[in-house]
Amino acid sequence: MTTREALFDDLSALLGKRGLLTDGGDMERYRVDWPGYRGAAPLAVARPSTTRQVADVVSYCHRHDIPLVPQGGHSGLVGGALPDADYPELVLSLERMTAIRHVDPINFTMSVDGGCVLQSIKDAAAAADCDFPLSLGAQGSCQIGGNVSTNAGGLNVLRYGMMRQLVLGLEVVLPDGRIYNGMKALHKNNTGYDLKQLFIGAEGTLGIVTGAVLKLFPRPQVSRTALLACPDIDAVLKLYALARRSCCDLLTAFELVPRTCLELAMEALPELRDPLETPSPVYVLMEAAASGPADLDAMIENLFERGFEAGALTDGVLASSETQARNLWHIREAMLEGQRNRGEHLRTDISIPISSLSAFHERASHEIQDLYPQATVIAYGHIGDGNLHFNILPPPGLEADERAALLHELEERLFGIVDDFDGSISAEHGIGRFKQSAFLETLSEPEYDIMRGLKHLLDPRCLMSPGRILPRPID
Ligand SMILES: Cc1cc2nc3c(=O)[nH]c(=O)nc-3n(C[C@H](O)[C@H](O)[C@H](O)COP(=O)(O)OP(=O)(O)OC[C@H]3O[C@@H](n4cnc5c(N)ncnc54)[C@H](O)[C@@H]3O)c2cc1C
């Protein structure tokens, strides 16, 4: 291991003055993430501005046995990007690598730097009359390298898929500092193993994503947003099946919003108004969009009719203007803020086969509520993808260690039920550090061996995001 002073001198020489932060105050913001979790003080923060500089820093760390962790926009929810306390790490932030390298509206592709903020990618696509459909609450801050590394999903997965389906090529700095250049803008390429897929969802444990070729789509010309009131989750699922058919494959979002979430949203954003006169136990926030002439109003009205007839729908509002549509989507954003305002809670992103969601929801809600009557269950999310944020707010007033113990107990209980339904403990946020022990319990021996083998192959010294996904040292 090199001394701290030598490390600072060598990295300064590689990155220049703006490229390295070593002062505690300057490094403060690289220790915290969106939910407010706080990591340890990093060794330093490297801020390279080119792929070559990333490769030089990683190669230096490889030669000197220095662990490092890549950071994007700090919106990850499982602690993966936070510096570790046990093994002081160098933070490598991609925040200066923000170039849109090339937009090709004929090939429907775009090449970008790994540090591009998602919103700027969406804006650049729109400027070329195209659409990059990944949409999530953190799009104003999360970076495409983070989106790739967490295989982000978001609101439009049911129509466009997750990042795995949206990436055509990648540029990755490997843990030994070599550059894997897979920046091909090909829609079809069947030559051997699909290496880019290894790095998608790897949460920085196999390399640093410095560039990506993204798939674009024709820009939607018309879209419609509706909020529908349903009597229960069974009805929501019935409505979902009707909506997939009534909307002719044009459905882009189908989100479950329980009444508790609407109330949390109104608490967080007092100017929000209850969109329907009579309260309902659950709502669906849905959107349909088309890039050409399509009578979306007629499709949605037809869905309303069929939904009422089937008893799946009791009330609803179809936004009549863009402002009204935006206001409905504000509910979705504000309810996240409302939960955050309630302090530390169990945050999950489980998935269950869609047809089993109602049975799962009923069993999990009852079991949790019976055992812990003072806890509040808030289950919302991308129900059209079988993905629920089944979150639990602990009762207020608990001491920190009491709350931590309760949250752990609740998580174990919930994940046990997820397992009974053959579900997944993470549909989109990933494993990071917070979900590691639960994840390891779900792995079969062959799965663990393959994952461990890949990590050994690419990062035998376990310097790249050590302790995320797999434990450190990997045995
Ligand atoms: C309000 C809100 C809403 C959200 N909604 C969704 C949602 O709908 N769907 C969803 O999937 N997620 C959602 N998330 C989670 C989060 O936004 C995503 O996981 C996002 O992809 C993380 O990107 P980031 O740039 O912030 O990454 P960070 O938080 O900085 O890092 C996340 C992980 O990726 C690694 N990493 C970051 N950049 C790189 C890189 N260039 N190369 C290699 N590894 C890297 C980090 O080491 C870490 O392990 C939401 C988060 C918030 C706060």
Short mmCIF file of C-alpha atoms and ligand atoms in Angstrom, two decimals:
data_model
loop_
_atom_site.label_atom_id
_atom_site.label_comp_id
_atom_site.label_asym_id
_atom_site.label_seq_id
_atom_site.Cartn_x
_atom_site.Cartn_y
_atom_site.Cartn_z
CA MET A 1 0.00 0.00 0.00
CA THR A 2 1.26 3.44 -0.87
CA THR A 3 1.24 6.34 1.65
CA ARG A 4 -1.59 8.85 1.57
CA GLU A 5 0.76 11.67 0.50
CA ALA A 6 2.24 9.60 -2.34
CA LEU A 7 -1.29 8.64 -3.42
CA PHE A 8 -2.34 12.32 -3.54
CA ASP A 9 0.80 13.32 -5.50
CA ASP A 10 0.49 10.48 -8.00
CA LEU A 11 -3.24 10.94 -8.59
CA SER A 12 -2.83 14.72 -8.90
CA ALA A 13 -0.22 14.10 -11.56
CA LEU A 14 -2.66 11.86 -13.43
CA LEU A 15 -5.79 13.99 -13.02
CA GLY A 16 -4.69 17.60 -12.56
CA LYS A 17 -5.92 19.96 -9.81
CA ARG A 18 -9.65 19.81 -10.60
CA GLY A 19 -9.53 16.06 -10.87
CA LEU A 20 -8.72 15.21 -7.26
CA LEU A 21 -10.38 16.15 -3.96
CA THR A 22 -8.64 15.40 -0.68
CA ASP A 23 -10.13 17.93 1.72
CA GLY A 24 -12.71 16.52 4.18
CA GLY A 25 -15.19 19.34 3.52
CA ASP A 26 -14.92 18.99 -0.25
CA MET A 27 -15.45 15.24 0.02
CA GLU A 28 -18.50 15.46 2.28
CA ARG A 29 -21.11 15.21 -0.46
CA TYR A 30 -19.52 12.00 -1.80
CA ARG A 31 -20.32 10.30 1.53
CA VAL A 32 -24.08 10.64 1.41
CA ASP A 33 -26.78 9.34 -0.88
CA TRP A 34 -30.39 10.33 -1.64
CA PRO A 35 -32.02 8.42 1.24
CA GLY A 36 -29.54 10.11 3.60
CA TYR A 37 -27.29 7.15 4.40
CA ARG A 38 -23.73 8.18 5.25
CA GLY A 39 -20.58 6.28 4.29
CA ALA A 40 -17.05 6.51 5.69
CA ALA A 41 -14.53 9.17 4.70
CA PRO A 42 -12.96 8.14 1.39
CA LEU A 43 -9.19 8.11 0.83
CA ALA A 44 -9.79 10.79 -1.79
CA VAL A 45 -12.23 11.54 -4.59
CA ALA A 46 -10.92 11.09 -8.13
CA ARG A 47 -12.85 13.05 -10.79
CA PRO A 48 -11.46 11.98 -14.15
CA SER A 49 -12.67 13.75 -17.28
CA THR A 50 -11.78 11.11 -19.91
CA THR A 51 -11.86 7.34 -20.25
CA ARG A 52 -8.05 7.39 -20.48
CA GLN A 53 -7.86 9.12 -17.09
CA VAL A 54 -10.28 6.56 -15.58
CA ALA A 55 -8.06 3.79 -16.93
CA ASP A 56 -4.91 5.45 -15.54
CA VAL A 57 -6.46 5.80 -12.06
CA VAL A 58 -7.79 2.22 -12.03
CA SER A 59 -4.47 0.85 -13.27
CA TYR A 60 -2.67 2.81 -10.52
CA CYS A 61 -5.03 1.40 -7.87
CA HIS A 62 -4.50 -2.11 -9.26
CA ARG A 63 -0.72 -1.75 -8.99
CA HIS A 64 -0.90 -0.35 -5.45
CA ASP A 65 -3.70 -2.52 -4.05
CA ILE A 66 -6.07 0.39 -3.45
CA PRO A 67 -9.80 -0.44 -3.30
CA LEU A 68 -12.08 1.91 -5.20
CA VAL A 69 -15.76 2.52 -5.69
CA PRO A 70 -17.36 4.21 -8.72
CA GLN A 71 -20.00 6.84 -8.04
CA GLY A 72 -22.74 8.23 -10.26
CA GLY A 73 -25.56 10.44 -9.09
CA HIS A 74 -25.88 9.08 -5.50
CA SER A 75 -29.48 8.02 -6.04
CA GLY A 76 -28.87 4.30 -5.46
CA LEU A 77 -30.93 2.91 -2.61
CA VAL A 78 -28.79 -0.01 -1.37
CA GLY A 79 -25.60 1.72 -0.21
CA GLY A 80 -23.46 0.43 -3.11
CA ALA A 81 -21.78 3.74 -3.91
CA LEU A 82 -21.04 4.78 -0.33
CA PRO A 83 -17.38 4.50 0.73
CA ASP A 84 -16.64 1.60 3.06
CA ALA A 85 -15.51 2.03 6.66
CA ASP A 86 -13.49 -1.20 7.05
CA TYR A 87 -11.34 -0.82 3.94
CA PRO A 88 -10.79 2.88 3.12
CA GLU A 89 -11.63 3.37 -0.53
CA LEU A 90 -10.92 5.81 -3.29
CA VAL A 91 -14.16 7.23 -4.69
CA LEU A 92 -14.11 7.51 -8.47
CA SER A 93 -16.81 9.95 -9.53
CA LEU A 94 -17.90 10.12 -13.18
CA GLU A 95 -19.45 13.57 -12.71
CA ARG A 96 -17.04 15.29 -15.14
CA MET A 97 -17.66 12.81 -17.95
CA THR A 98 -20.87 14.25 -19.33
CA ALA A 99 -20.45 14.34 -23.13
CA ILE A 100 -23.18 13.26 -25.51
CA ARG A 101 -20.75 11.71 -27.99
CA HIS A 102 -23.04 11.11 -30.95
CA VAL A 103 -26.77 10.98 -31.76
CA ASP A 104 -27.84 8.97 -34.81
CA PRO A 105 -31.58 9.52 -35.50
CA ILE A 106 -31.50 7.14 -38.47
CA ASN A 107 -29.92 4.27 -36.58
CA PHE A 108 -31.99 5.28 -33.50
CA THR A 109 -28.91 5.22 -31.26
CA MET A 110 -26.96 7.58 -29.08
CA SER A 111 -23.42 7.22 -27.65
CA VAL A 112 -22.75 8.94 -24.35
CA ASP A 113 -20.17 9.27 -21.58
CA GLY A 114 -20.84 7.23 -18.45
CA GLY A 115 -21.37 10.33 -16.32
CA CYS A 116 -24.19 11.83 -18.40
CA VAL A 117 -27.20 12.66 -16.25
CA LEU A 118 -30.27 10.74 -17.44
CA GLN A 119 -32.35 13.90 -17.95
CA SER A 120 -29.71 15.39 -20.28
CA ILE A 121 -29.77 12.17 -22.34
CA LYS A 122 -33.56 12.35 -22.59
CA ASP A 123 -33.32 16.03 -23.63
CA ALA A 124 -30.68 15.29 -26.29
CA ALA A 125 -32.80 12.44 -27.66
CA ALA A 126 -35.87 14.73 -27.81
CA ALA A 127 -33.83 17.39 -29.64
CA ALA A 128 -33.22 14.77 -32.36
CA ASP A 129 -36.96 13.93 -32.45
CA CYS A 130 -36.27 10.64 -30.64
CA ASP A 131 -37.03 9.25 -27.23
CA PHE A 132 -34.85 7.54 -24.66
CA PRO A 133 -37.61 5.95 -22.60
CA LEU A 134 -35.93 5.23 -19.24
CA SER A 135 -37.91 7.37 -16.76
CA LEU A 136 -37.52 7.44 -13.01
CA GLY A 137 -37.93 9.81 -10.11
CA ALA A 138 -34.18 10.41 -9.86
CA GLN A 139 -33.65 11.24 -13.55
CA GLY A 140 -32.49 14.78 -12.76
CA SER A 141 -29.48 13.43 -10.86
CA CYS A 142 -28.77 9.77 -11.68
CA GLN A 143 -26.13 9.06 -14.32
CA ILE A 144 -26.29 6.61 -17.18
CA GLY A 145 -23.28 4.68 -15.77
CA GLY A 146 -25.27 4.23 -12.55
CA ASN A 147 -28.38 3.25 -14.53
CA VAL A 148 -26.40 0.64 -16.47
CA SER A 149 -24.68 -0.66 -13.35
CA THR A 150 -27.95 -1.07 -11.45
CA ASN A 151 -29.90 -2.26 -14.53
CA ALA A 152 -32.40 0.48 -13.73
CA GLY A 153 -36.07 0.01 -14.59
CA GLY A 154 -38.48 2.84 -13.88
CA LEU A 155 -41.93 3.72 -15.11
CA ASN A 156 -41.85 2.47 -18.71
CA VAL A 157 -40.47 -1.04 -18.34
CA LEU A 158 -43.63 -2.75 -19.44
CA ARG A 159 -43.31 -1.15 -22.89
CA TYR A 160 -39.52 -0.73 -23.34
CA GLY A 161 -37.79 -3.06 -20.89
CA MET A 162 -35.03 -2.34 -18.37
CA MET A 163 -31.51 -1.05 -19.09
CA ARG A 164 -30.52 -4.52 -20.31
CA GLN A 165 -32.90 -4.03 -23.22
CA LEU A 166 -31.86 -0.41 -23.83
CA VAL A 167 -28.07 -0.80 -24.11
CA LEU A 168 -26.47 -1.80 -27.42
CA GLY A 169 -22.84 -1.26 -26.51
CA LEU A 170 -20.59 -0.39 -23.58
CA GLU A 171 -17.13 0.95 -22.84
CA VAL A 172 -15.81 -0.34 -19.53
CA VAL A 173 -12.56 0.16 -17.66
CA LEU A 174 -11.71 -3.25 -16.24
CA PRO A 175 -10.34 -3.71 -12.71
CA ASP A 176 -6.75 -3.99 -14.02
CA GLY A 177 -7.05 -0.72 -15.95
CA ARG A 178 -7.53 -2.16 -19.44
CA ILE A 179 -10.33 -0.69 -21.54
CA TYR A 180 -13.02 -2.99 -22.95
CA ASN A 181 -14.35 -1.16 -26.00
CA GLY A 182 -17.71 -2.59 -26.96
CA MET A 183 -19.22 0.68 -28.26
CA LYS A 184 -20.89 -0.90 -31.29
CA ALA A 185 -24.17 0.68 -32.42
CA LEU A 186 -25.58 -2.59 -33.75
CA HIS A 187 -29.15 -3.69 -33.22
CA LYS A 188 -28.18 -7.27 -33.99
CA ASN A 189 -24.85 -8.83 -33.09
CA ASN A 190 -24.56 -12.52 -32.37
CA THR A 191 -20.80 -12.93 -32.12
CA GLY A 192 -20.07 -15.12 -29.13
CA TYR A 193 -20.82 -14.21 -25.51
CA ASP A 194 -22.67 -10.94 -25.02
CA LEU A 195 -20.01 -9.36 -22.80
CA LYS A 196 -21.82 -6.06 -22.23
CA GLN A 197 -24.53 -7.91 -20.31
CA LEU A 198 -21.92 -8.92 -17.70
CA PHE A 199 -21.45 -5.31 -16.68
CA ILE A 200 -25.13 -4.34 -16.73
CA GLY A 201 -26.43 -4.74 -13.19
CA ALA A 202 -22.95 -5.56 -11.83
CA GLU A 203 -23.09 -2.49 -9.55
CA GLY A 204 -19.50 -1.53 -10.30
CA THR A 205 -18.04 -4.82 -9.05
CA LEU A 206 -16.66 -5.88 -12.45
CA GLY A 207 -15.58 -2.56 -13.96
CA ILE A 208 -16.36 1.10 -14.47
CA VAL A 209 -18.82 2.03 -17.19
CA THR A 210 -17.32 5.01 -19.03
CA GLY A 211 -19.46 4.97 -22.16
CA ALA A 212 -22.68 3.49 -23.51
CA VAL A 213 -24.50 3.16 -26.82
CA LEU A 214 -28.21 3.50 -26.11
CA LYS A 215 -31.23 2.45 -28.09
CA LEU A 216 -33.61 5.26 -29.07
CA PHE A 217 -37.26 5.16 -30.12
CA PRO A 218 -39.55 7.41 -32.12
CA ARG A 219 -40.69 10.32 -29.95
CA PRO A 220 -44.26 9.98 -28.68
CA GLN A 221 -46.50 12.58 -30.34
CA VAL A 222 -49.53 11.96 -28.14
CA SER A 223 -49.86 10.63 -24.63
CA ARG A 224 -52.68 10.32 -22.13
CA THR A 225 -52.54 9.95 -18.37
CA ALA A 226 -55.38 8.66 -16.22
CA LEU A 227 -55.92 8.00 -12.54
CA LEU A 228 -58.32 5.15 -11.88
CA ALA A 229 -59.91 4.16 -8.58
CA CYS A 230 -60.20 0.42 -7.87
CA PRO A 231 -61.79 -1.45 -4.97
CA ASP A 232 -58.79 -3.75 -4.30
CA ILE A 233 -55.61 -5.28 -5.73
CA ASP A 234 -57.54 -8.07 -7.44
CA ALA A 235 -59.47 -5.42 -9.35
CA VAL A 236 -56.21 -3.62 -10.21
CA LEU A 237 -54.86 -6.80 -11.81
CA LYS A 238 -58.08 -7.38 -13.71
CA LEU A 239 -57.85 -3.82 -14.97
CA TYR A 240 -54.22 -4.35 -15.94
CA ALA A 241 -55.10 -7.32 -18.14
CA LEU A 242 -57.87 -5.26 -19.77
CA ALA A 243 -55.57 -2.25 -20.24
CA ARG A 244 -52.84 -4.28 -21.98
CA ARG A 245 -55.43 -5.37 -24.52
CA SER A 246 -57.55 -2.20 -24.80
CA CYS A 247 -54.54 0.04 -25.32
CA CYS A 248 -53.13 -1.92 -28.27
CA ASP A 249 -49.57 -2.26 -26.92
CA LEU A 250 -49.44 1.51 -26.35
CA LEU A 251 -49.52 1.26 -22.56
CA THR A 252 -46.32 2.81 -21.17
CA ALA A 253 -46.96 2.91 -17.42
CA PHE A 254 -49.29 1.17 -14.99
CA GLU A 255 -48.53 2.17 -11.40
CA LEU A 256 -50.23 1.10 -8.20
CA VAL A 257 -50.91 3.96 -5.76
CA PRO A 258 -52.62 2.97 -2.51
CA ARG A 259 -54.66 5.56 -0.60
CA THR A 260 -51.95 5.75 2.11
CA CYS A 261 -49.46 6.87 -0.57
CA LEU A 262 -51.81 9.52 -1.94
CA GLU A 263 -52.14 10.86 1.60
CA LEU A 264 -48.35 10.83 2.07
CA ALA A 265 -47.98 12.70 -1.23
CA MET A 266 -50.49 15.37 -0.12
CA GLU A 267 -48.63 15.63 3.19
CA ALA A 268 -45.32 16.22 1.36
CA LEU A 269 -46.76 18.60 -1.25
CA PRO A 270 -49.68 20.48 0.38
CA GLU A 271 -50.72 22.11 -2.93
CA LEU A 272 -51.68 18.66 -4.29
CA ARG A 273 -55.42 18.08 -4.40
CA ASP A 274 -57.29 14.81 -4.00
CA PRO A 275 -57.97 14.09 -7.69
CA LEU A 276 -61.28 12.25 -7.14
CA GLU A 277 -64.22 13.17 -4.94
CA THR A 278 -64.58 9.89 -3.08
CA PRO A 279 -61.53 8.22 -1.51
CA SER A 280 -60.71 4.74 -2.77
CA PRO A 281 -58.48 2.03 -1.18
CA VAL A 282 -56.26 1.87 -4.27
CA TYR A 283 -55.62 3.77 -7.48
CA VAL A 284 -53.84 3.12 -10.73
CA LEU A 285 -51.82 5.81 -12.44
CA MET A 286 -51.54 4.84 -16.07
CA GLU A 287 -50.16 6.32 -19.24
CA ALA A 288 -50.51 5.40 -22.91
CA ALA A 289 -48.44 7.02 -25.64
CA ALA A 290 -48.11 6.79 -29.42
CA SER A 291 -45.57 8.14 -31.86
CA GLY A 292 -48.14 8.44 -34.66
CA PRO A 293 -51.86 8.97 -35.17
CA ALA A 294 -53.76 6.89 -32.62
CA ASP A 295 -57.01 7.64 -30.86
CA LEU A 296 -55.81 7.22 -27.29
CA ASP A 297 -58.92 8.90 -25.84
CA ALA A 298 -61.13 6.30 -27.48
CA MET A 299 -58.89 3.48 -26.24
CA ILE A 300 -58.92 4.74 -22.66
CA GLU A 301 -62.66 5.44 -22.70
CA ASN A 302 -63.16 1.89 -23.91
CA LEU A 303 -60.99 0.71 -21.01
CA PHE A 304 -63.13 2.74 -18.58
CA GLU A 305 -66.27 1.07 -19.95
CA ARG A 306 -64.84 -2.42 -19.78
CA GLY A 307 -63.39 -1.76 -16.33
CA PHE A 308 -66.74 -0.54 -14.93
CA GLU A 309 -68.55 -3.50 -16.47
CA ALA A 310 -66.06 -5.95 -14.94
CA GLY A 311 -66.36 -4.28 -11.51
CA ALA A 312 -62.63 -3.48 -11.63
CA LEU A 313 -63.14 0.26 -11.63
CA THR A 314 -65.24 2.56 -9.47
CA ASP A 315 -64.13 6.00 -10.63
CA GLY A 316 -61.46 7.67 -12.72
CA VAL A 317 -60.14 10.80 -14.31
CA LEU A 318 -58.51 11.17 -17.71
CA ALA A 319 -56.18 14.19 -17.73
CA SER A 320 -57.48 16.71 -20.23
CA SER A 321 -54.32 18.80 -20.49
CA GLU A 322 -50.57 18.40 -20.08
CA THR A 323 -50.72 20.36 -16.83
CA GLN A 324 -53.37 18.03 -15.44
CA ALA A 325 -51.30 15.02 -16.50
CA ARG A 326 -48.21 16.50 -14.83
CA ASN A 327 -50.20 17.08 -11.65
CA LEU A 328 -51.23 13.42 -11.59
CA TRP A 329 -47.57 12.38 -11.98
CA HIS A 330 -46.64 14.75 -9.14
CA ILE A 331 -48.55 12.38 -6.85
CA ARG A 332 -46.12 9.60 -7.82
CA GLU A 333 -43.08 11.78 -7.11
CA ALA A 334 -44.40 13.41 -3.95
CA MET A 335 -45.28 10.10 -2.31
CA LEU A 336 -41.57 9.15 -2.39
CA GLU A 337 -40.73 12.43 -0.70
CA GLY A 338 -43.54 11.80 1.83
CA GLN A 339 -42.02 8.45 2.77
CA ARG A 340 -38.54 9.91 3.05
CA ASN A 341 -39.91 12.57 5.40
CA ARG A 342 -41.13 9.79 7.72
CA GLY A 343 -37.50 8.78 8.43
CA GLU A 344 -35.77 5.41 8.23
CA HIS A 345 -38.05 2.62 7.08
CA LEU A 346 -37.94 -0.74 5.33
CA ARG A 347 -37.50 -0.02 1.63
CA THR A 348 -37.90 -2.93 -0.75
CA ASP A 349 -38.31 -3.50 -4.47
CA ILE A 350 -39.52 -7.05 -4.70
CA SER A 351 -41.08 -8.77 -7.70
CA ILE A 352 -43.67 -11.52 -7.92
CA PRO A 353 -45.33 -13.08 -10.98
CA ILE A 354 -48.10 -10.58 -11.82
CA SER A 355 -50.87 -13.16 -11.52
CA SER A 356 -49.81 -13.94 -7.91
CA LEU A 357 -49.53 -10.32 -6.76
CA SER A 358 -52.92 -10.13 -5.14
CA ALA A 359 -52.42 -13.29 -3.08
CA PHE A 360 -48.93 -12.11 -2.12
CA HIS A 361 -50.16 -8.67 -1.14
CA GLU A 362 -52.95 -10.06 1.01
CA ARG A 363 -50.75 -12.55 2.83
CA ALA A 364 -47.82 -10.18 3.38
CA SER A 365 -50.02 -7.28 4.54
CA HIS A 366 -51.93 -9.46 7.00
CA GLU A 367 -48.88 -11.20 8.41
CA ILE A 368 -46.97 -7.97 8.91
CA GLN A 369 -49.95 -6.12 10.31
CA ASP A 370 -50.85 -8.99 12.69
CA LEU A 371 -47.34 -9.25 14.03
CA TYR A 372 -46.54 -5.55 14.14
CA PRO A 373 -49.87 -3.68 14.34
CA GLN A 374 -48.16 -0.32 14.82
CA ALA A 375 -46.12 -0.60 11.63
CA THR A 376 -47.57 0.95 8.46
CA VAL A 377 -47.43 -1.05 5.24
CA ILE A 378 -47.10 0.97 2.05
CA ALA A 379 -47.15 -1.21 -1.06
CA TYR A 380 -46.98 0.69 -4.32
CA GLY A 381 -45.09 0.58 -7.57
CA HIS A 382 -44.66 -0.73 -11.06
CA ILE A 383 -47.42 -3.30 -10.76
CA GLY A 384 -47.46 -3.78 -14.53
CA ASP A 385 -43.97 -5.34 -14.15
CA GLY A 386 -44.90 -7.41 -11.08
CA ASN A 387 -42.67 -5.02 -9.10
CA LEU A 388 -43.87 -3.77 -5.73
CA HIS A 389 -42.19 -1.41 -3.35
CA PHE A 390 -43.53 -3.19 -0.30
CA ASN A 391 -42.26 -0.68 2.24
CA ILE A 392 -42.91 -0.64 5.95
CA LEU A 393 -42.81 2.43 8.18
CA PRO A 394 -41.95 1.54 11.79
CA PRO A 395 -43.98 3.15 14.58
CA PRO A 396 -42.61 6.59 15.51
CA GLY A 397 -40.55 7.11 18.65
CA LEU A 398 -38.34 4.00 18.55
CA GLU A 399 -34.69 4.22 19.62
CA ALA A 400 -32.25 3.74 16.71
CA ASP A 401 -31.17 0.20 17.68
CA GLU A 402 -34.75 -0.85 18.40
CA ARG A 403 -35.80 0.44 14.99
CA ALA A 404 -32.88 -1.29 13.23
CA ALA A 405 -33.76 -4.61 14.89
CA LEU A 406 -37.42 -4.26 13.94
CA LEU A 407 -36.61 -3.38 10.32
CA HIS A 408 -34.33 -6.40 10.07
CA GLU A 409 -37.02 -8.66 11.48
CA LEU A 410 -39.62 -7.23 9.10
CA GLU A 411 -37.31 -7.71 6.14
CA GLU A 412 -36.63 -11.35 7.01
CA ARG A 413 -40.33 -12.04 7.40
CA LEU A 414 -41.21 -10.31 4.13
CA PHE A 415 -38.44 -11.97 2.10
CA GLY A 416 -39.58 -15.35 3.45
CA ILE A 417 -43.00 -14.69 1.92
CA VAL A 418 -41.40 -13.47 -1.33
CA ASP A 419 -39.53 -16.77 -1.48
CA ASP A 420 -42.78 -18.72 -0.95
CA PHE A 421 -44.16 -16.97 -4.05
CA ASP A 422 -40.99 -17.68 -6.06
CA GLY A 423 -40.33 -13.96 -6.29
CA SER A 424 -37.19 -11.82 -6.26
CA ILE A 425 -35.92 -9.69 -3.37
CA SER A 426 -34.76 -7.04 -5.81
CA ALA A 427 -36.47 -6.11 -9.07
CA GLU A 428 -34.58 -2.89 -9.63
CA HIS A 429 -32.44 -1.35 -6.88
CA GLY A 430 -29.92 -4.19 -6.79
CA ILE A 431 -28.02 -5.71 -3.90
CA GLY A 432 -25.28 -3.24 -2.94
CA ARG A 433 -24.40 -3.77 0.68
CA PHE A 434 -27.78 -3.48 2.37
CA LYS A 435 -29.36 -6.51 0.67
CA GLN A 436 -26.28 -8.72 0.56
CA SER A 437 -27.01 -11.21 3.33
CA ALA A 438 -30.60 -11.74 2.13
CA PHE A 439 -29.34 -12.14 -1.44
CA LEU A 440 -26.67 -14.71 -0.50
CA GLU A 441 -29.36 -16.81 1.16
CA THR A 442 -31.32 -16.98 -2.09
CA LEU A 443 -28.37 -18.19 -4.20
CA SER A 444 -28.02 -21.81 -5.21
CA GLU A 445 -24.52 -23.35 -5.22
CA PRO A 446 -24.11 -23.19 -9.02
CA GLU A 447 -25.28 -19.56 -9.07
CA TYR A 448 -22.82 -18.60 -6.34
CA ASP A 449 -19.95 -20.47 -8.06
CA ILE A 450 -20.57 -18.75 -11.40
CA MET A 451 -20.76 -15.30 -9.79
CA ARG A 452 -17.66 -15.91 -7.67
CA GLY A 453 -15.81 -17.25 -10.75
CA LEU A 454 -16.65 -14.12 -12.75
CA LYS A 455 -15.46 -11.87 -9.95
CA HIS A 456 -12.21 -13.85 -9.61
CA LEU A 457 -11.62 -13.72 -13.35
CA LEU A 458 -12.03 -9.96 -13.68
CA ASP A 459 -11.02 -8.72 -10.24
CA PRO A 460 -8.91 -11.38 -8.49
CA ARG A 461 -7.66 -8.89 -5.87
CA CYS A 462 -11.19 -7.76 -5.12
CA LEU A 463 -10.40 -4.06 -5.40
CA MET A 464 -13.41 -2.95 -7.43
CA SER A 465 -16.41 -2.11 -5.21
CA PRO A 466 -15.35 -4.76 -2.67
CA GLY A 467 -18.09 -6.12 -0.45
CA ARG A 468 -20.94 -5.14 -2.78
CA ILE A 469 -23.13 -7.99 -4.13
CA LEU A 470 -20.58 -10.63 -3.00
CA PRO A 471 -18.82 -10.54 0.36
CA ARG A 472 -15.19 -9.51 0.70
CA PRO A 473 -13.02 -11.55 0.69
CA ILE A 474 -14.89 -13.85 -1.70
CA ASP A 475 -14.54 -17.44 -0.57
C1 LIG B 1 -36.55 9.26 -6.10
C2 LIG B 1 -35.94 8.01 -6.64
C3 LIG B 1 -36.65 7.21 -7.53
C4 LIG B 1 -36.08 6.05 -8.05
N1 LIG B 1 -36.80 5.30 -8.92
C5 LIG B 1 -36.25 4.20 -9.46
C6 LIG B 1 -36.97 3.43 -10.40
O1 LIG B 1 -38.12 3.71 -10.70
N2 LIG B 1 -36.36 2.36 -10.95
C7 LIG B 1 -35.06 2.01 -10.63
O2 LIG B 1 -34.54 1.04 -11.18
N3 LIG B 1 -34.37 2.72 -9.70
C8 LIG B 1 -34.91 3.80 -9.13
N4 LIG B 1 -34.22 4.52 -8.21
C9 LIG B 1 -32.86 4.08 -7.81
C10 LIG B 1 -31.71 4.80 -8.56
O3 LIG B 1 -32.13 6.00 -9.12
C11 LIG B 1 -31.13 3.91 -9.63
O4 LIG B 1 -30.56 2.78 -9.04
C12 LIG B 1 -30.07 4.61 -10.50
O5 LIG B 1 -29.82 3.80 -11.62
C13 LIG B 1 -28.74 4.87 -9.78
O6 LIG B 1 -27.95 5.74 -10.57
P1 LIG B 1 -26.87 6.72 -9.90
O7 LIG B 1 -26.11 7.38 -11.02
O8 LIG B 1 -27.48 7.61 -8.93
O9 LIG B 1 -25.90 5.66 -9.20
P2 LIG B 1 -25.22 5.70 -7.76
O10 LIG B 1 -26.22 5.77 -6.69
O11 LIG B 1 -24.14 6.72 -7.73
O12 LIG B 1 -24.55 4.23 -7.78
C14 LIG B 1 -25.35 3.10 -7.81
C15 LIG B 1 -24.44 1.85 -7.98
O13 LIG B 1 -23.86 1.86 -9.29
C16 LIG B 1 -22.43 1.93 -9.19
N5 LIG B 1 -22.00 2.86 -10.25
C17 LIG B 1 -22.38 4.15 -10.41
N6 LIG B 1 -21.83 4.65 -11.53
C18 LIG B 1 -21.09 3.65 -12.09
C19 LIG B 1 -20.28 3.54 -13.26
N7 LIG B 1 -20.13 4.56 -14.11
N8 LIG B 1 -19.68 2.35 -13.51
C20 LIG B 1 -19.83 1.29 -12.66
N9 LIG B 1 -20.57 1.35 -11.54
C21 LIG B 1 -21.20 2.50 -11.27
C22 LIG B 1 -22.13 2.41 -7.80
O14 LIG B 1 -20.86 1.98 -7.36
C23 LIG B 1 -23.27 1.80 -7.02
O15 LIG B 1 -23.01 0.46 -6.72
C24 LIG B 1 -34.77 5.67 -7.65
C25 LIG B 1 -34.06 6.46 -6.75
C26 LIG B 1 -34.63 7.60 -6.24
C27 LIG B 1 -33.82 8.43 -5.29
#
